[in-house]
Short mmCIF file of C-alpha atoms in Angstrom, two decimals:
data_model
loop_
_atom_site.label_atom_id
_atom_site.label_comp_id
_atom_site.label_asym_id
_atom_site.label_seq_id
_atom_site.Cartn_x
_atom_site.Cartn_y
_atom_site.Cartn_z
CA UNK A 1 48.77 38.79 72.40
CA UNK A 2 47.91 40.74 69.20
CA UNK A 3 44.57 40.98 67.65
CA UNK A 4 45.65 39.12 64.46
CA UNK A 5 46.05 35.99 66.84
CA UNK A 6 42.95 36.53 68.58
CA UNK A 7 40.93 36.89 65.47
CA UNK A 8 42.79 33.42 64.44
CA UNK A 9 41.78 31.92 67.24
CA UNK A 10 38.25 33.24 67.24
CA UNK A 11 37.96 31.54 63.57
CA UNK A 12 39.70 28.61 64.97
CA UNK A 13 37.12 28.04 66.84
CA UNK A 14 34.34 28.79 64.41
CA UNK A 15 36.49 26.27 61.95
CA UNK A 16 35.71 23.89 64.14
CA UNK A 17 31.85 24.14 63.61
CA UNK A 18 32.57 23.00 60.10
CA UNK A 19 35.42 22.42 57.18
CA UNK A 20 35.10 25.93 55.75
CA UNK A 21 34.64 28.07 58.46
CA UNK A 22 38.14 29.39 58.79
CA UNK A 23 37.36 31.96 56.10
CA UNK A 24 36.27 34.36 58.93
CA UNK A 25 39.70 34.98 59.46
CA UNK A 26 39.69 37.59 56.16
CA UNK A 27 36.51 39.14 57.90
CA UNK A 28 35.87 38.53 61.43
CA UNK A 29 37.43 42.47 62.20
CA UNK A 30 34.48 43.64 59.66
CA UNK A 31 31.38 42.58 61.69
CA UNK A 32 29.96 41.50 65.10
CA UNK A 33 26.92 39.74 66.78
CA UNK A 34 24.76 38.65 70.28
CA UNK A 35 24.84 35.01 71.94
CA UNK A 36 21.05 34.58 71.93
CA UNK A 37 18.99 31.87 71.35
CA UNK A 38 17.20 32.98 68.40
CA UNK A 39 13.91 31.94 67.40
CA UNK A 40 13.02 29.37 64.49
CA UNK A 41 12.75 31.88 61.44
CA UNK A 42 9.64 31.83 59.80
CA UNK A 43 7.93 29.12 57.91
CA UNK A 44 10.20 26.79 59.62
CA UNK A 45 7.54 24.04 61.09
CA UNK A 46 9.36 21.17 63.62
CA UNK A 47 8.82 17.76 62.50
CA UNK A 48 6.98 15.20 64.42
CA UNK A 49 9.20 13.17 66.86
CA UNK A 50 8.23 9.88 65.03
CA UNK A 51 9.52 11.81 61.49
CA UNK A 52 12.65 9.48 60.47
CA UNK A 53 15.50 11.46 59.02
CA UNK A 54 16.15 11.52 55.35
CA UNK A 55 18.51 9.77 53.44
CA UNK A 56 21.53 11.75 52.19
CA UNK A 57 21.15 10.34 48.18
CA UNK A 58 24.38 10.42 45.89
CA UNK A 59 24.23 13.94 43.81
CA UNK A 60 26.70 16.44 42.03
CA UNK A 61 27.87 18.90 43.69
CA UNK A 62 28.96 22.01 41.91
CA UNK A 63 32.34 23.45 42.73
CA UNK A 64 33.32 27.28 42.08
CA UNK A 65 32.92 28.83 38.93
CA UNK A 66 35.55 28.07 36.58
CA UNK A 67 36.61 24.74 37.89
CA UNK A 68 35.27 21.33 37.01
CA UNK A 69 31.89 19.51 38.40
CA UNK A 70 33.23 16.76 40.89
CA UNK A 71 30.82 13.74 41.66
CA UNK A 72 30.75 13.86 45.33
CA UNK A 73 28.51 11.29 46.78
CA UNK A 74 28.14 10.44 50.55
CA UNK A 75 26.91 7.57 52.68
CA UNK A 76 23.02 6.73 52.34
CA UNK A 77 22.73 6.73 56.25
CA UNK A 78 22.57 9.98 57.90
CA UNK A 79 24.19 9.75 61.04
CA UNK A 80 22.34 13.32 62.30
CA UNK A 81 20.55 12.65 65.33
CA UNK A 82 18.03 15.17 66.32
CA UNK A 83 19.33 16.43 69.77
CA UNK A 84 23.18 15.51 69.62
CA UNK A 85 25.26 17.82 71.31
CA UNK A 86 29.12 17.56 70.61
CA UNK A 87 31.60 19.61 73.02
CA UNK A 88 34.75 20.61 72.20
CA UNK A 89 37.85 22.58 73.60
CA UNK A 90 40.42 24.85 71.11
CA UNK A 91 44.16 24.94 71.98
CA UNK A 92 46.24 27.02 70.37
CA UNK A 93 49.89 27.34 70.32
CA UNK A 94 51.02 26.80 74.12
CA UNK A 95 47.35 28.03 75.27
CA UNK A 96 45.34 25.67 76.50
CA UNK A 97 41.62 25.71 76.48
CA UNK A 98 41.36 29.24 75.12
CA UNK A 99 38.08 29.05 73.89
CA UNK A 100 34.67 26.30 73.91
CA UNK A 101 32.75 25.18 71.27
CA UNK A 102 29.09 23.40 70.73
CA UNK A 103 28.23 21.52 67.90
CA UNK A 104 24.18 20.65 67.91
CA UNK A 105 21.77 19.07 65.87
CA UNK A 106 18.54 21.41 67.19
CA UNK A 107 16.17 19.26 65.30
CA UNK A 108 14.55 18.52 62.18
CA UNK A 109 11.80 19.86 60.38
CA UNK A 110 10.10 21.58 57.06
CA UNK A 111 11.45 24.84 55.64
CA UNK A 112 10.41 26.47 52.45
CA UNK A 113 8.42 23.86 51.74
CA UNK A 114 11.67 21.09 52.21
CA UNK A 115 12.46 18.46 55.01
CA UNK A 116 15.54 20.35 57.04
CA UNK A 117 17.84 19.99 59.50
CA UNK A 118 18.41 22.72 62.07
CA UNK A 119 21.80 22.77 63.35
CA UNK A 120 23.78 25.31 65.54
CA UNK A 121 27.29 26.27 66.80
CA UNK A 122 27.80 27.86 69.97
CA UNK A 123 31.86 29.55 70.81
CA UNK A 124 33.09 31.20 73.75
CA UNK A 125 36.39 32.34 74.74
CA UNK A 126 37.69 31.06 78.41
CA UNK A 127 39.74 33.14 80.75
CA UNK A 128 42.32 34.11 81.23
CA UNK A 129 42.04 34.90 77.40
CA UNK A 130 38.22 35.77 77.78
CA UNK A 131 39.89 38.94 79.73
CA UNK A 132 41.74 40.02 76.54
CA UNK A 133 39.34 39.15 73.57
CA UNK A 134 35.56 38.48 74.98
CA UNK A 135 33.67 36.27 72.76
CA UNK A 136 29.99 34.91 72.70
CA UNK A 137 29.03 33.92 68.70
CA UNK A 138 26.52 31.26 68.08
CA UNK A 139 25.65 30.26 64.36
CA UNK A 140 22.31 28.94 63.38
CA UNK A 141 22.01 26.47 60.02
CA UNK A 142 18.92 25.59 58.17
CA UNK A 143 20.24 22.82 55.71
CA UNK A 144 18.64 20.62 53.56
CA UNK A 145 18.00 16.99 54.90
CA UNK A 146 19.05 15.44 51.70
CA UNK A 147 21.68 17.14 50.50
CA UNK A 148 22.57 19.55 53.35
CA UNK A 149 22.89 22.34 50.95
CA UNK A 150 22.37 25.66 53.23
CA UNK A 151 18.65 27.09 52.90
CA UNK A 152 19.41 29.91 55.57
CA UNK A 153 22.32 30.66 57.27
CA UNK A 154 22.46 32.65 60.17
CA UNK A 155 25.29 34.69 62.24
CA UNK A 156 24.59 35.71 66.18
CA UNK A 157 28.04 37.18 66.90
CA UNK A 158 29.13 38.82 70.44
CA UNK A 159 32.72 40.56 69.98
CA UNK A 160 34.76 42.69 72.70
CA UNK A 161 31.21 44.43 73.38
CA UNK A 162 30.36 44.94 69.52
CA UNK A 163 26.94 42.97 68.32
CA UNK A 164 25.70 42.05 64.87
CA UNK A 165 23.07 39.67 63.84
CA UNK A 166 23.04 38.43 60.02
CA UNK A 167 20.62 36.56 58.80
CA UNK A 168 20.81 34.82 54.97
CA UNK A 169 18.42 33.15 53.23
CA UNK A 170 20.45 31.04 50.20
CA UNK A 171 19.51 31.38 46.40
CA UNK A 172 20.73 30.04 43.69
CA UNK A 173 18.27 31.81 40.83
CA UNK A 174 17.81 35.44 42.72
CA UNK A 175 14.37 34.84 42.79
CA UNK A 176 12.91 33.45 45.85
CA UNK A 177 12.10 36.46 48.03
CA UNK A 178 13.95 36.53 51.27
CA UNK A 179 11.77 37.58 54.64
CA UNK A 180 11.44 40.75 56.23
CA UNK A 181 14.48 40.23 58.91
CA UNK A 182 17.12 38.47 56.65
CA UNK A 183 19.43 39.23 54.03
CA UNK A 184 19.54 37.58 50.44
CA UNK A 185 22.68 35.68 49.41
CA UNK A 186 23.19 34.94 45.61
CA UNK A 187 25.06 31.55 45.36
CA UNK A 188 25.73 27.96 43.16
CA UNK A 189 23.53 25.22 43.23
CA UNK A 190 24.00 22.82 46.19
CA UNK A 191 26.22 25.30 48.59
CA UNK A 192 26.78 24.75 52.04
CA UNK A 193 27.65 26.65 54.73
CA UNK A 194 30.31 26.19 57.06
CA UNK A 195 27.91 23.98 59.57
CA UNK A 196 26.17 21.94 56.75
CA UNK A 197 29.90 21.44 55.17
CA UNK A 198 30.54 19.72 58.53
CA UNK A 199 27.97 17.44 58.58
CA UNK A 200 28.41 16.33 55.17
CA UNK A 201 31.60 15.24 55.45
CA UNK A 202 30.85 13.44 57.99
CA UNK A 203 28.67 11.05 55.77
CA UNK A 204 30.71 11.13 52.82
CA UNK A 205 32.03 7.26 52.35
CA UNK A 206 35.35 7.57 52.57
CA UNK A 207 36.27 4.09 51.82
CA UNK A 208 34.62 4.79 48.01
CA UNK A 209 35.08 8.54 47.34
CA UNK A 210 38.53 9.66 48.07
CA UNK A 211 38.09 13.41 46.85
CA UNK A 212 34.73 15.35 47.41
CA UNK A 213 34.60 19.34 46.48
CA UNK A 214 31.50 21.15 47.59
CA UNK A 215 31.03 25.46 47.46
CA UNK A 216 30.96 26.68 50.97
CA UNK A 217 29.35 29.94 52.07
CA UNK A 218 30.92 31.27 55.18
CA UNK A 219 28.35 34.13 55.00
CA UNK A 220 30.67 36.86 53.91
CA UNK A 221 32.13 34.82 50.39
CA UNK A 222 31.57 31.93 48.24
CA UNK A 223 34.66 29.41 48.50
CA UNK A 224 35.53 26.06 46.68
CA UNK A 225 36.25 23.28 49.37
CA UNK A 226 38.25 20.54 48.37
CA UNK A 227 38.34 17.27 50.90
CA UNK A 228 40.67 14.63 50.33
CA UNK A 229 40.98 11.22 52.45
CA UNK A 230 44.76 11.37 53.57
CA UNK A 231 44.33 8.40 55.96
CA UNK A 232 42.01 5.34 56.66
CA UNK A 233 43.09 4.15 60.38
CA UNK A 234 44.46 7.03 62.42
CA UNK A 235 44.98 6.85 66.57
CA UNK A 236 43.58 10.06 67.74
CA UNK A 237 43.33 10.68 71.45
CA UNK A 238 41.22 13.27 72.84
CA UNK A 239 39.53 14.51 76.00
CA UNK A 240 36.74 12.68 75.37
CA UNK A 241 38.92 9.01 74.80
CA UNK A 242 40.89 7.27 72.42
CA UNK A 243 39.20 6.77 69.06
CA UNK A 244 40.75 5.18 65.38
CA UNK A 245 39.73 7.75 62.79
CA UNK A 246 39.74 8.82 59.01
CA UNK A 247 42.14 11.93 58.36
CA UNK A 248 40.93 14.32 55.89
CA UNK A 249 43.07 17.18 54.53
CA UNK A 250 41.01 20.32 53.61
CA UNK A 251 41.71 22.68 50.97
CA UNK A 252 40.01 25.86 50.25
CA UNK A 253 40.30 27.39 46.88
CA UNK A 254 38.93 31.26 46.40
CA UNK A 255 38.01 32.41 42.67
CA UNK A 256 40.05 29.17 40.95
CA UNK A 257 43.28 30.13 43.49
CA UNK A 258 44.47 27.99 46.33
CA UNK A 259 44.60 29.67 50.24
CA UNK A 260 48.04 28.85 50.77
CA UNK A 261 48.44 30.20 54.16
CA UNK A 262 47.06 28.06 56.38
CA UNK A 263 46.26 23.83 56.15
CA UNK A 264 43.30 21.94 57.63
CA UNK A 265 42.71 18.06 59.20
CA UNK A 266 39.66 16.77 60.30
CA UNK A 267 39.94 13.68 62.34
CA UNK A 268 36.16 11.82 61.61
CA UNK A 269 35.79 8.36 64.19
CA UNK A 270 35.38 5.18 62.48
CA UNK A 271 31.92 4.58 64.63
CA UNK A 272 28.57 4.03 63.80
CA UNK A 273 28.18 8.15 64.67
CA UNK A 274 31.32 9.09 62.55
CA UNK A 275 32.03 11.99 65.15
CA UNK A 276 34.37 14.80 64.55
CA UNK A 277 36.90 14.53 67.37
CA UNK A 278 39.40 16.28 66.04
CA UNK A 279 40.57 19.33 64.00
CA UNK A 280 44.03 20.17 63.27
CA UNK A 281 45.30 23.75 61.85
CA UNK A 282 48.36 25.50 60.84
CA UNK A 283 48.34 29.17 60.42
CA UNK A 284 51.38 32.00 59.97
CA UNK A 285 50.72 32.94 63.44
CA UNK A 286 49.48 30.11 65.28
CA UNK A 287 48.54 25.94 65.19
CA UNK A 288 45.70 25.18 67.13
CA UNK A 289 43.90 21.60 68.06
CA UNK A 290 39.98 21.36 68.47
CA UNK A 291 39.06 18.38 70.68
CA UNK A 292 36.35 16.91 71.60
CA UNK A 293 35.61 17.06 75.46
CA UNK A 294 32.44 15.19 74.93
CA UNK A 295 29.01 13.40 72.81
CA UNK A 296 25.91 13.34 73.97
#
């Protein structure tokens, strides 16, 4: 197997922590990181359990520079629940179970001064593959409860033996300081990173908004993700059971220009939790399905 596939299917199974993540495939070979379970980054206090999560409130969300400003309003329930855990398995081509991925919602909290939702992504290649290309990554989110526009995003990757922690704090004016062990990342108003972009989507009200475009920070390059409702009522069976779900087609624009090369479907359940269960992609070298093994 070459290392073009096994970087796809390394970002195949980062896409599946959110819409946008796929991106990695132009830089996964660039850097690495280690599996651990990081502390909360500073300033970051844990709300009380009795805390009730925000609202997500209708708002504009800016799309790339040079396109126009989309209205992109979501559902005024937040379905995040402070200690969901959503498992998944990634197939790709004829390869089964290649890889694992966790989806969690750590908790909820302030940060910077703002009511925030922690949420983390945890991906691991299985053997026999885990004998070719090793991989422990997990992916830490600080996004806002309201909008879930990314606040810090951070990037615990363990490659083949190669480590490389990144740590971003978002900022859309260049002026509020970062801290001493993270990086700061100039980008538009309301962005969300690829965890963030997930959980958004899942709230947007698909029966009302057809279309919602969002910039996406996959914490290497700013992208413009377009998500479109393709269908209303679709059977979708999984590891974890048979579910009716909303298809959405994702398209990722970079500076104004369509990615052509590859095409996106997130399958969102029609229940009261609107769970992923399902993500779809075609690439030159490979197709891959992400399924959910199980909610908790």
């Amino acid at each position: 197997m070459s290392y073009k596939t096994a970087v796809g299917i390394t970002a195949l199974a980062v896409l599946g922590c959110a819409a946008g993540a796929f991106y990695w495939l132009h830089s996964l070979g660039e850097q690495r990181a280690p599996e651990v379970v990081s502390a909360e980054p500073p300033g970051f206090r844990e709300a009380p359990p009795a805390e009730k999560s925000a609202s997500v409130a209708a708002e504009k969300s800016p799309s790339s520079a040079g396109s126009n400003k989309v209205t992109s309003p979501v559902a005024s329930g937040l379905p995040l629940r402070a200690g969901e855990v959503l498992e998944y398995t990634a197939n790709v081509s004829k390869l089964n179970d290649v890889a694992t991925l966790r989806l969690q919602v750590a908790g909820q909290g302030n940060f910077l001064g703002k009511s925030t939702w922690h949420l983390q992504a945890f991906a691991h290649t299985q053997n026999p593959f885990r004998m070719v290309f090793e991989l422990d990554d997990q992916f830490d989110s600080y996004s806002d409860a309201g909008t879930l526009a990314s606040l810090q995003y951070e990037m615990h990757l363990s490659e083949r033996g190669q480590k490389v922690e990144s740590v971003q704090r978002m900022t859309a004016t260049g002026k509020e300081p970062a801290s001493a062990d993270a990086a700061q990342a100039r980008v538009l108003p309301g962005t969300r990173d690829p965890l963030g972009m997930m959980q958004y989507l899942r709230n947007v009200d698909w029966t009302k908004t057809p279309e919602v475009r969002s910039p996406v920070y996959d914490g290497h390059k700013l992208y413009d993700v377009r998500a479109k409702l393709l269908a209303v009522s679709e059977k979708v069976d999984v590891p974890a059971g048979n579910y009716t779900a909303s298809k959405i087609g994702i398209r990722v624009f970079d500076e104004g220009v369509e990615m052509k090369d590859a095409s996106f479907s997130l399958y969102v359940a029609n229940n009261a939790g609107r769970t992923p269960v399902l993500l779809e992609a075609v690439m030159p070298f490979a197709t891959a399905r992400v399924e959910l093994l199980k909610a908790k």
